Short mmCIF file of C-alpha atoms in Angstrom, two decimals:
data_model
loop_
_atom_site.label_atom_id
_atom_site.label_comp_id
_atom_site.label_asym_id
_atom_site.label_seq_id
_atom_site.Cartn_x
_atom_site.Cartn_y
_atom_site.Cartn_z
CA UNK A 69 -35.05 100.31 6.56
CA UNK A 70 -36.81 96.97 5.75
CA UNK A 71 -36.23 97.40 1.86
CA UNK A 72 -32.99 96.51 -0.04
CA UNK A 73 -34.10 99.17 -3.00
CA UNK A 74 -32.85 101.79 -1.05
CA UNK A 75 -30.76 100.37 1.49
CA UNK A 76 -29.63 96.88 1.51
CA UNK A 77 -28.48 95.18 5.07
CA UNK A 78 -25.12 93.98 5.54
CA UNK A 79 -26.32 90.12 4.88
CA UNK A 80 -27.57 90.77 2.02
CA UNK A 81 -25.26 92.74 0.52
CA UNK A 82 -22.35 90.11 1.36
CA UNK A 83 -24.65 87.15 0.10
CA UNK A 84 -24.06 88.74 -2.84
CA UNK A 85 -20.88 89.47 -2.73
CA UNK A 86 -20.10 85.51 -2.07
CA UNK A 87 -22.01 85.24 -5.26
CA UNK A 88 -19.96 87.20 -7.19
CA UNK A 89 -17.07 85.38 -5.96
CA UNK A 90 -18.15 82.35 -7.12
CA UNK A 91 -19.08 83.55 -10.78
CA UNK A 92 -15.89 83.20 -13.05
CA UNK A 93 -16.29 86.37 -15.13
CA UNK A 94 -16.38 88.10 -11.96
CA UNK A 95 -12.36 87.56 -12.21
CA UNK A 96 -12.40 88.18 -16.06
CA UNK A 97 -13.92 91.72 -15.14
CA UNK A 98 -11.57 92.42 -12.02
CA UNK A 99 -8.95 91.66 -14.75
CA UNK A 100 -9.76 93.26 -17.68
CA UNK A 101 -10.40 96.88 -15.77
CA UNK A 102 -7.32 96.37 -13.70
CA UNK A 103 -5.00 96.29 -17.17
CA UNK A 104 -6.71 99.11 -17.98
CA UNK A 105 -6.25 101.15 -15.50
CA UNK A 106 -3.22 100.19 -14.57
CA UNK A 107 -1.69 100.68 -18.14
CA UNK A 108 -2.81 104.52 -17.22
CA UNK A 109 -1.19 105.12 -14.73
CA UNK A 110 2.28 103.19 -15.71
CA UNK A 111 2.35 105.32 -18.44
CA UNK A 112 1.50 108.46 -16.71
CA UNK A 113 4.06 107.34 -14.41
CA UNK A 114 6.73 106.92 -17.12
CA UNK A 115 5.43 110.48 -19.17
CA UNK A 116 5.59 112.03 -15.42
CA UNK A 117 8.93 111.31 -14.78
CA UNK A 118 10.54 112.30 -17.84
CA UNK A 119 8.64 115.75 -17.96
CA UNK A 120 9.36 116.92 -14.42
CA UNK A 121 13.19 115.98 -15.11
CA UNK A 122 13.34 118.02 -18.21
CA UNK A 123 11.29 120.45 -16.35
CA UNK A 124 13.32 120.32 -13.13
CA UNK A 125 16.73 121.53 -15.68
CA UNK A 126 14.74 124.30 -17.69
CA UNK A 127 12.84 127.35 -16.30
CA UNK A 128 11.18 127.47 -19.78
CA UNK A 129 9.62 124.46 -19.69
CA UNK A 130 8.35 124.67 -16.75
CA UNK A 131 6.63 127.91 -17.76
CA UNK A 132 5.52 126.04 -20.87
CA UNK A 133 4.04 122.91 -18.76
CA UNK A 134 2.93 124.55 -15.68
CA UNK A 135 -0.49 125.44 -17.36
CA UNK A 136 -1.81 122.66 -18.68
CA UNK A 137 -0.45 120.65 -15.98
CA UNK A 138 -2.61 122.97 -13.32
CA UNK A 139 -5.50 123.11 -15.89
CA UNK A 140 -5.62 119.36 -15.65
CA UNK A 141 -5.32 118.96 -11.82
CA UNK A 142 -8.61 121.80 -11.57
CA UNK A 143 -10.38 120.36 -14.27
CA UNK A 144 -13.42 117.49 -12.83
CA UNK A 145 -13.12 113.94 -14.22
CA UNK A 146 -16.58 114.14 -15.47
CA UNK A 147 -15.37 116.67 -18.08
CA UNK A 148 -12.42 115.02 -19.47
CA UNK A 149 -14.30 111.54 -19.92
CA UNK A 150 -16.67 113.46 -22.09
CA UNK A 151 -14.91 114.94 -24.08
CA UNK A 152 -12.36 112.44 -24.76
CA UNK A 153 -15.35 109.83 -25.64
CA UNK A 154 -15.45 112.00 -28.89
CA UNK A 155 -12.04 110.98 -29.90
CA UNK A 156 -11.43 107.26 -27.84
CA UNK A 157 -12.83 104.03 -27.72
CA UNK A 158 -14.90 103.60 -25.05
CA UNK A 159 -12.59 100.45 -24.14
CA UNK A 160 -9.46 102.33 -24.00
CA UNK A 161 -11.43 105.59 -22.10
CA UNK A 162 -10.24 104.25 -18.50
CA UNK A 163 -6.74 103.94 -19.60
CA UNK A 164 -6.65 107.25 -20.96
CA UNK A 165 -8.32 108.87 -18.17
CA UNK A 166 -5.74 106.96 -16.08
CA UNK A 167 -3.17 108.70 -17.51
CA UNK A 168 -4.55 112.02 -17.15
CA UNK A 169 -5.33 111.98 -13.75
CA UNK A 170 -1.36 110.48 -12.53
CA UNK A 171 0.30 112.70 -15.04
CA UNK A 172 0.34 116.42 -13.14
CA UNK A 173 1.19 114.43 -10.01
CA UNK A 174 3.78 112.58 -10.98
CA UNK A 175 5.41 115.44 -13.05
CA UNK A 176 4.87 118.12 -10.25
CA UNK A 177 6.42 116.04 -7.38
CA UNK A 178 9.24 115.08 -9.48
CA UNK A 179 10.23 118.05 -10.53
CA UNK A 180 9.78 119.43 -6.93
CA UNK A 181 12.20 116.22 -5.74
CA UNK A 182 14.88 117.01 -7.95
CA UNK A 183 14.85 120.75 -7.23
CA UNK A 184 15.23 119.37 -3.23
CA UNK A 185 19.12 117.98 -3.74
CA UNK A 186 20.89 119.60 -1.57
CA UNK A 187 22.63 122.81 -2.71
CA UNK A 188 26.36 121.79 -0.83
CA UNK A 189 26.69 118.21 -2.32
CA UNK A 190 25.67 119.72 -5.74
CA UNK A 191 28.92 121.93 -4.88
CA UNK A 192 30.98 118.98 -3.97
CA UNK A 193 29.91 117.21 -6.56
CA UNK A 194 31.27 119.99 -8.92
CA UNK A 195 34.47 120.41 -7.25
CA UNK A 196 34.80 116.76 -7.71
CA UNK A 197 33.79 117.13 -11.01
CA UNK A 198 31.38 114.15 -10.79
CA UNK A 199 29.96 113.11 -14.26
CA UNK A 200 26.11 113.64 -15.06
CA UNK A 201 25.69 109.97 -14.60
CA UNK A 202 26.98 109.95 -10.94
CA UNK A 203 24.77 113.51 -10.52
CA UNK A 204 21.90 112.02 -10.93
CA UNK A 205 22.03 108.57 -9.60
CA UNK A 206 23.73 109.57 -6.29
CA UNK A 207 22.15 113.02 -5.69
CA UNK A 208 19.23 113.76 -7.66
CA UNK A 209 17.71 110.47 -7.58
CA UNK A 210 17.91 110.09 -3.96
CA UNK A 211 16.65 113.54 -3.40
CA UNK A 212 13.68 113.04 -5.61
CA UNK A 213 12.99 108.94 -4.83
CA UNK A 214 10.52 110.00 -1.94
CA UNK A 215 8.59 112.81 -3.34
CA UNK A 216 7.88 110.18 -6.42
CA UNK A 217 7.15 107.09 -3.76
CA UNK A 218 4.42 110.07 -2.24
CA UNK A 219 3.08 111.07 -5.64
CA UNK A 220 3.19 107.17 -6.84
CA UNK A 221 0.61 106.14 -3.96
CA UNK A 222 -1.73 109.24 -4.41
CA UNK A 223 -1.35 108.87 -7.93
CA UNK A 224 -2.78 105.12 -7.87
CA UNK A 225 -5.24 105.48 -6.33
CA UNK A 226 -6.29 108.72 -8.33
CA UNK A 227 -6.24 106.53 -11.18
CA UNK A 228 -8.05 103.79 -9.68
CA UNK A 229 -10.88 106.30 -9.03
CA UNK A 230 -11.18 108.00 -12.03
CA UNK A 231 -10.78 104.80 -14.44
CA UNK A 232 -13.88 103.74 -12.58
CA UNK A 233 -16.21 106.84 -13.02
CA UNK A 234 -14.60 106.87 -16.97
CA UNK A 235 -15.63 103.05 -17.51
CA UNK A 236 -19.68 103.94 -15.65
CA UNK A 237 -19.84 106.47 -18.36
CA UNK A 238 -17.87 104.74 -20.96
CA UNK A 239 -19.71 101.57 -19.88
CA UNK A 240 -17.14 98.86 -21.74
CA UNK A 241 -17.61 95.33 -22.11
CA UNK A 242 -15.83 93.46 -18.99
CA UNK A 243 -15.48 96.37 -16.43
CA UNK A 244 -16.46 97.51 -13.18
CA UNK A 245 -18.12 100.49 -13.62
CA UNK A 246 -19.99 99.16 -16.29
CA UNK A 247 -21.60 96.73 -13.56
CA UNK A 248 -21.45 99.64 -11.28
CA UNK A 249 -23.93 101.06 -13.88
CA UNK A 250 -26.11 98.00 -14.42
CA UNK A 251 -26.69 97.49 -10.95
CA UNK A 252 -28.14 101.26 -10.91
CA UNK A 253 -30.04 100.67 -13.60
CA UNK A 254 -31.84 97.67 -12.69
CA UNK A 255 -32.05 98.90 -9.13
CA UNK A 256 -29.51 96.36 -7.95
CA UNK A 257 -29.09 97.40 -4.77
CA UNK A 258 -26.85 94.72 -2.70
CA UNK A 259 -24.74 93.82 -6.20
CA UNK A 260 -24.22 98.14 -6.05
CA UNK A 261 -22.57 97.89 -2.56
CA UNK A 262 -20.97 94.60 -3.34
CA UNK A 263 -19.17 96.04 -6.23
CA UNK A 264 -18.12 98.75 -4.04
CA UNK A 265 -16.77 96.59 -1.90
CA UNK A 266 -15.11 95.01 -4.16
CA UNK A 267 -13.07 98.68 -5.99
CA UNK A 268 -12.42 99.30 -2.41
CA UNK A 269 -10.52 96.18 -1.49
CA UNK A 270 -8.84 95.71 -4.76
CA UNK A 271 -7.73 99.54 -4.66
CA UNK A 272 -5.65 98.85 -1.06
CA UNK A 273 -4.60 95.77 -2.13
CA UNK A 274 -3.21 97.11 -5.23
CA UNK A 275 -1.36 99.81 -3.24
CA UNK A 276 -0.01 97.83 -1.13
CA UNK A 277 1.40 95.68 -3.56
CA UNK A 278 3.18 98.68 -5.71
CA UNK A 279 4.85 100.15 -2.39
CA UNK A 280 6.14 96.52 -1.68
CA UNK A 281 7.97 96.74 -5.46
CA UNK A 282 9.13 100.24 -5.22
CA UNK A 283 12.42 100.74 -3.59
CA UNK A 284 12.48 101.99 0.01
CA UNK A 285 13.82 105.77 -0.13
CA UNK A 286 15.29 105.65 2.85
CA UNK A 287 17.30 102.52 1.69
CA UNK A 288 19.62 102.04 -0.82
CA UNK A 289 23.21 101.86 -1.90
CA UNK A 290 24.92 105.13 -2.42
CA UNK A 291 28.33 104.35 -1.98
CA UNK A 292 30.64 106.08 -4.78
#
């Protein structure tokens, strides 16, 4: 278009890309916004789990969870970064935000996963008179393992996502979106797409990484 204000050319935009690279609080920044975010969604992770297992074992909690739960999924990101700047730090914002956005998925598809066991090794399992212990680690866990795997990658990069858009508006010291925001600001076209770049890459690298950890569903030891 022979202007960078508007659209920058490839060159230019990974000239300056290299020269993020080469600027050491460019790692500082990666850093500091991936513990953020990352905190998020562990913990919406951790809250996830526990609430679709209680869930999963009580009709009346599901009843009492289902709506905020679905009110949280159908609500936009925007909203919930506003209104939560009232009451957090604009540091901690992305972490929070984090959680949010992982929590409904997390509980939903484990609660859905440990509904799936199968109905006849349930029965065995109570003819056998297997303990809660062996219940749960060799036929609800199983059951439920992939359906959390599923939610775990969607879930990521959910959170990855929305801690962004919470730090542009939250704009924090050492984060991402807050240089997503100064490059809009003072027109910085090429360091805009560079950035970009740079939340895409980081987000499948990321996910990669956390499907390498997690234990392969298919897999496993389930011998008695």
């Amino acid at each position: 278009m022979g202007t960078s204000l508007l659209l920058p050319s490839p060159a230019e935009t990974f000239l300056r890309l290299r020269q993020l690279l080469g600027d050491p609080s460019f790692y500082s920044i990666i850093g500091h916004t991936f513990l953020r975010i990352f905190s998020g969604f562990l913990l919406g992770t951790a809250a996830g789990c526990i609430l679709g297992g209680l869930t999963a074992f009580s009709p009346l909690l599901y009843r009492f969870f289902a709506l905020p739960m679905n009110a949280i999924k159908s609500t936009p990101v925007a909203s919930f970064v506003i209104l939560a700047l009232v009451w957090i730090k604009g540091e901690n914002l992305s972490t929070f935000i984090a959680f949010l956005m992982v929590l409904p998925v997390i509980w939903q598809s484990v609660h859905t996963g440990l509904g799936s066991a199968d109905p006849e090794l349930l029965e065995m399992a109570r003819v056998y008179r297997f303990s809660r212990g062996k219940k749960l680690r060799y036929l609800y866990l199983p059951a439920a393992l992939p359906y959390l795997i599923s939610a775990m990658r969607v879930g990521l990069g959910f959170s990855w996502k929305s801690g962004i858009a919470g730090e542009v508006i939250a704009i924090p010291s050492q984060a991402i979106g807050t240089q997503l925001y100064n490059a809009k600001i003072y027109l910085d076209m090429p360091g805009l797409f560079a950035w970009t770049i740079v939340i895409i890459l980081l987000s499948a690298a990321i996910e990669q990484v956390v499907l390498f950890l997690l234990p392969d569903p298919k897999g496993g030891d389930l011998d008695a």
